[in-house]
XYZ file of C-alpha atoms in Angstrom:
353
model
C 90.549 -28.042 -21.866
C 93.789 -27.204 -20.670
C 94.455 -30.987 -19.102
C 92.620 -31.754 -22.314
C 94.203 -29.790 -25.477
C 97.971 -28.584 -25.104
C 96.962 -25.837 -27.502
C 94.399 -24.746 -25.440
C 97.271 -24.625 -22.388
C 99.583 -22.862 -24.286
C 96.937 -20.708 -25.074
C 96.449 -19.669 -21.828
C 99.624 -19.014 -21.368
C 100.414 -16.321 -23.489
C 97.713 -14.549 -22.402
C 98.634 -15.204 -18.969
C 102.301 -13.837 -19.379
C 101.296 -11.023 -21.084
C 98.833 -10.208 -18.599
C 102.069 -10.028 -15.969
C 103.932 -8.504 -18.181
C 101.613 -5.510 -18.405
C 102.222 -5.485 -14.724
C 105.958 -3.815 -14.712
C 107.129 -1.288 -16.511
C 107.579 -1.692 -20.902
C 111.329 -1.632 -19.421
C 111.551 -2.973 -16.656
C 113.645 -6.492 -16.838
C 110.056 -7.804 -16.030
C 108.349 -7.144 -18.373
C 110.856 -8.009 -20.989
C 110.893 -11.091 -19.636
C 106.897 -11.932 -19.367
C 106.828 -11.017 -23.181
C 109.589 -13.110 -24.451
C 107.631 -16.419 -22.605
C 103.820 -15.141 -23.903
C 105.468 -14.692 -27.393
C 106.882 -18.454 -27.146
C 103.325 -19.711 -26.019
C 101.932 -18.062 -28.754
C 104.241 -19.381 -30.920
C 103.599 -23.093 -29.889
C 99.980 -22.399 -29.155
C 99.727 -21.468 -33.042
C 101.847 -24.190 -35.261
C 99.490 -26.530 -32.481
C 96.179 -24.786 -33.638
C 97.451 -24.896 -38.353
C 98.040 -28.035 -37.970
C 94.412 -28.848 -35.939
C 92.427 -26.566 -38.146
C 93.824 -28.300 -41.208
C 92.776 -31.516 -39.289
C 89.150 -30.520 -39.617
C 89.132 -29.191 -42.141
C 89.585 -32.615 -44.388
C 87.752 -34.390 -41.576
C 84.502 -35.723 -43.019
C 82.956 -36.747 -39.868
C 80.415 -35.343 -37.421
C 81.018 -37.950 -34.507
C 82.077 -36.492 -30.984
C 85.177 -36.863 -30.811
C 85.010 -34.345 -34.339
C 83.411 -32.251 -31.733
C 85.411 -31.650 -28.944
C 88.382 -31.327 -31.034
C 86.579 -27.967 -32.226
C 85.356 -27.138 -28.952
C 88.903 -26.922 -28.313
C 90.376 -24.975 -31.742
C 87.879 -22.584 -30.375
C 88.729 -22.113 -27.003
C 92.465 -21.498 -28.337
C 90.819 -19.295 -31.397
C 89.510 -17.167 -28.499
C 92.360 -17.243 -25.914
C 94.357 -15.674 -28.939
C 92.036 -13.253 -30.229
C 91.878 -12.020 -26.755
C 95.778 -11.858 -25.736
C 95.925 -9.849 -29.406
C 93.672 -7.556 -27.648
C 96.151 -6.726 -24.877
C 97.873 -4.890 -27.573
C 95.307 -4.613 -30.494
C 97.493 -1.671 -33.058
C 98.127 -5.056 -34.978
C 95.768 -7.269 -37.078
C 96.013 -10.138 -35.389
C 93.266 -10.022 -33.297
C 90.920 -9.784 -36.967
C 93.135 -13.567 -38.108
C 91.890 -15.214 -35.056
C 88.616 -13.936 -35.073
C 88.015 -14.906 -38.930
C 89.941 -18.120 -38.176
C 86.790 -17.943 -34.836
C 84.302 -17.513 -37.901
C 85.895 -20.353 -39.484
C 84.664 -23.657 -36.987
C 81.458 -21.997 -35.423
C 80.298 -22.097 -38.756
C 81.376 -25.678 -39.948
C 80.831 -26.837 -36.484
C 77.397 -26.051 -37.625
C 77.484 -29.059 -39.622
C 78.176 -32.078 -36.892
C 75.123 -33.470 -35.642
C 76.718 -35.372 -32.594
C 77.420 -32.584 -30.721
C 80.209 -32.756 -27.315
C 77.542 -32.990 -24.774
C 80.184 -31.910 -22.259
C 81.130 -29.320 -23.768
C 77.770 -27.690 -24.719
C 78.448 -24.979 -21.836
C 81.526 -23.944 -22.776
C 81.349 -24.369 -26.453
C 77.947 -21.624 -25.438
C 80.695 -19.568 -23.446
C 82.970 -19.382 -26.539
C 80.504 -18.366 -29.087
C 79.161 -15.342 -27.035
C 82.881 -13.640 -26.552
C 82.890 -14.630 -30.360
C 79.466 -13.285 -31.494
C 79.993 -9.391 -28.640
C 83.915 -9.618 -29.948
C 82.779 -9.298 -33.141
C 79.925 -6.427 -33.101
C 82.274 -4.188 -31.267
C 85.183 -4.906 -33.937
C 82.899 -3.674 -36.445
C 81.673 -0.722 -34.650
C 84.397 0.918 -36.379
C 84.808 -1.377 -38.764
C 83.843 -0.001 -42.873
C 84.742 -2.941 -45.140
C 83.267 -5.387 -46.049
C 84.544 -7.356 -43.094
C 81.942 -5.905 -41.165
C 79.369 -7.401 -43.302
C 80.593 -11.164 -41.987
C 78.105 -13.719 -40.638
C 78.283 -13.520 -37.244
C 76.247 -16.359 -35.745
C 74.303 -15.396 -32.323
C 74.167 -17.883 -29.385
C 70.844 -18.590 -28.302
C 71.921 -19.741 -25.131
C 71.843 -17.113 -22.392
C 73.663 -18.482 -19.243
C 76.828 -16.379 -18.762
C 75.911 -13.628 -20.937
C 75.501 -10.361 -19.017
C 74.947 -8.048 -21.561
C 74.364 -9.649 -24.533
C 71.167 -8.235 -24.721
C 71.905 -4.610 -25.543
C 75.539 -5.571 -27.814
C 72.849 -7.449 -29.650
C 71.312 -3.774 -30.809
C 74.518 -2.291 -31.234
C 74.748 -5.277 -33.566
C 71.309 -4.318 -35.817
C 71.731 -0.394 -35.557
C 75.729 -1.075 -36.642
C 74.084 -2.878 -39.970
C 71.314 -0.327 -40.081
C 74.185 2.331 -40.162
C 75.668 0.798 -43.289
C 72.968 0.267 -44.828
C 71.470 3.874 -43.909
C 75.593 4.981 -45.465
C 75.650 2.867 -48.966
C 70.956 3.777 -49.183
C 72.422 7.406 -49.819
C 75.352 7.051 -51.430
C 73.309 5.335 -54.243
C 70.545 7.705 -53.966
C 67.697 5.511 -52.170
C 64.889 6.078 -50.120
C 66.214 5.350 -46.218
C 63.813 5.572 -43.429
C 65.289 8.436 -40.663
C 65.817 7.611 -37.255
C 65.496 4.698 -34.385
C 62.957 2.646 -35.793
C 60.518 1.367 -33.310
C 61.632 -1.938 -32.746
C 65.543 -0.504 -31.912
C 64.233 1.139 -29.625
C 61.668 -1.660 -27.886
C 64.725 -3.362 -27.794
C 67.133 -1.173 -26.215
C 63.959 -1.104 -23.239
C 63.575 -4.809 -23.378
C 67.327 -4.675 -22.566
C 67.163 -2.138 -19.373
C 64.906 -4.541 -18.869
C 65.992 -7.282 -18.104
C 69.676 -6.602 -16.994
C 67.518 -4.732 -13.789
C 65.639 -7.802 -13.374
C 68.951 -10.065 -13.705
C 70.275 -6.921 -11.262
C 67.328 -8.246 -8.872
C 68.364 -11.894 -8.765
C 72.643 -11.527 -8.837
C 73.412 -12.761 -4.507
C 75.954 -9.798 -4.758
C 78.352 -9.675 -2.159
C 77.470 -6.410 -0.667
C 74.303 -3.964 -1.736
C 76.101 -0.594 -2.866
C 77.906 -3.780 -5.537
C 74.360 -4.441 -6.738
C 73.603 -0.024 -6.915
C 76.596 -0.218 -9.016
C 75.750 -2.468 -10.933
C 72.232 -1.683 -11.737
C 73.802 2.539 -12.593
C 75.961 0.194 -15.219
C 73.447 -0.622 -16.751
C 71.388 2.544 -17.302
C 74.455 4.014 -18.157
C 74.875 0.807 -21.037
C 71.406 1.867 -21.409
C 71.624 5.160 -22.382
C 74.942 4.961 -24.598
C 72.753 2.464 -26.708
C 70.531 5.244 -27.206
C 73.366 8.099 -28.026
C 74.295 5.664 -30.756
C 70.634 4.890 -31.792
C 70.577 7.864 -32.431
C 73.466 8.813 -33.699
C 73.430 6.251 -36.392
C 70.317 6.350 -37.772
C 68.634 10.170 -36.235
C 69.284 13.662 -37.696
C 69.624 17.053 -35.920
C 68.003 18.775 -34.123
C 65.321 15.269 -32.527
C 69.175 13.838 -32.198
C 70.738 16.232 -30.949
C 68.578 16.448 -27.938
C 68.071 12.664 -27.519
C 71.729 12.029 -27.808
C 72.168 14.995 -25.184
C 69.334 13.239 -22.678
C 71.109 10.438 -22.560
C 74.807 12.122 -22.740
C 73.537 14.121 -19.363
C 72.387 11.326 -17.886
C 75.916 9.725 -17.847
C 77.417 12.240 -16.918
C 74.458 12.057 -13.494
C 74.820 8.062 -13.072
C 79.378 8.538 -13.910
C 78.641 11.378 -10.874
C 76.978 9.029 -8.461
C 79.828 6.291 -8.698
C 82.340 8.291 -6.783
C 82.935 6.980 -4.430
C 81.626 3.139 -5.400
C 83.528 0.473 -5.677
C 83.383 0.089 -9.396
C 86.616 -2.211 -10.177
C 83.663 -4.841 -10.459
C 82.331 -3.439 -13.803
C 85.472 -1.340 -14.979
C 85.880 -2.647 -17.815
C 81.760 -1.984 -18.593
C 82.661 1.193 -18.306
C 84.594 1.766 -22.239
C 81.659 1.385 -24.012
C 78.725 4.167 -22.200
C 82.539 7.103 -21.452
C 82.767 6.776 -25.322
C 79.307 6.996 -26.388
C 79.083 10.079 -23.373
C 82.840 11.302 -24.998
C 81.135 12.133 -28.670
C 78.319 13.973 -27.428
C 81.281 16.454 -25.915
C 82.649 18.263 -27.469
C 83.053 22.275 -26.729
C 82.156 21.218 -22.517
C 86.558 21.579 -21.653
C 85.347 20.364 -17.305
C 82.484 17.335 -19.040
C 86.258 16.335 -21.132
C 88.028 15.894 -17.971
C 85.176 13.572 -15.626
C 85.547 11.287 -19.003
C 89.629 11.132 -18.694
C 89.282 10.242 -14.953
C 86.537 8.076 -15.759
C 88.643 5.975 -18.992
C 91.832 6.053 -16.643
C 89.982 4.701 -13.583
C 88.786 1.242 -16.466
C 92.158 1.231 -17.586
C 93.684 0.663 -14.020
C 91.704 -1.757 -12.778
C 90.758 -2.980 -15.528
C 94.237 -3.036 -18.212
C 95.028 -0.181 -20.940
C 93.828 -2.740 -23.185
C 92.246 -0.809 -26.616
C 91.277 2.447 -24.359
C 94.573 4.517 -24.769
C 93.486 4.487 -28.190
C 89.563 5.176 -27.364
C 90.381 8.068 -25.633
C 93.250 9.737 -28.169
C 90.466 9.556 -30.559
C 88.067 11.041 -28.663
C 90.576 13.805 -27.905
C 91.140 14.178 -31.823
C 87.045 14.485 -31.916
C 86.613 17.848 -29.679
C 89.770 19.155 -31.261
C 87.217 19.235 -35.098
C 84.052 21.363 -34.385
C 82.696 21.139 -37.458
C 84.752 18.745 -39.346
C 82.761 15.989 -39.273
C 79.391 15.189 -38.732
C 79.660 12.695 -36.428
C 81.440 10.703 -34.915
C 80.387 7.701 -37.270
C 81.589 10.145 -40.024
C 84.868 11.548 -38.707
C 86.692 7.521 -38.176
C 84.303 6.558 -41.448
C 86.817 8.872 -43.366
C 89.489 7.871 -41.531
C 89.410 4.567 -41.380
C 92.670 3.292 -42.968
C 95.131 5.357 -40.842
C 96.288 4.047 -37.437
C 94.675 7.213 -35.354
C 90.688 5.723 -36.251
C 90.922 1.877 -36.225
C 90.624 1.423 -32.568
C 88.678 -0.660 -30.341
C 85.374 0.107 -28.090
C 86.242 -2.869 -25.474
């Protein structure tokens, strides 16, 4: 795609330069040089994107040429969104997600998809969907209700089954909150359908682990442990978002302990291959660890390993939120309550990625 689209090429160069800048200390000349380079390519890509979006919105055609142009535009937007994720304190990634949503929704009206780009578009759809789910997890305004077209293909998808359940739990939690605010009756606790989906995601992922040709058997075992951590993290979230104490606390604490066991089992194993997938289980386990300084150190160590192997992204702020959560026992019913209450503050505007 980069060979066929200057916009895509500029977006790739922007994120590549940004990544290289992170290899240097912030005061180093290398960091400054690559940051300037990243900004230059980003601005170039944005200028080209503005023209492409204007052309797409004005086009009434549904031919393969328009389809190809749409795919290139979507790729550029998703790449720039990931570029913003590397330093997500600003609102740039939200703008790119909104643009990606418009491109995807407009593309639904096409009757002639570009066959050569179909698999790439499906991958981009997965990237958009998952980014939207993680964004909505800690977003508490009306934008979290925006449509997120779910990708039909599971090719190139790994944890998407879990992400889909997380998305459903978030929507149910928002509905529950609105129902309580208006004194409407609402079912308490994770529904059987949600639990079934979580179990199904675990089964499909463990089955996938048996089919992947890993370089070493230890890598397969590491992947299986990460799957189990994801499973228990999603169970914790379902309890926190939809359950009531004491059942909620008992079930969540049980899954928290399982995550800590898996984390300890990962000690000494290669985690660099899957470091980026540990943020969700580390965060969920951390939200159930008030008053446990020893376990706090384990979570901190996990986050530092993730940032060492898979860049900082917003992980330092996720850990900072956990630190604040640990220091405010009894002040909030749950971390969701705390994040919702302080949503407009920079402290609670974070991404679990």
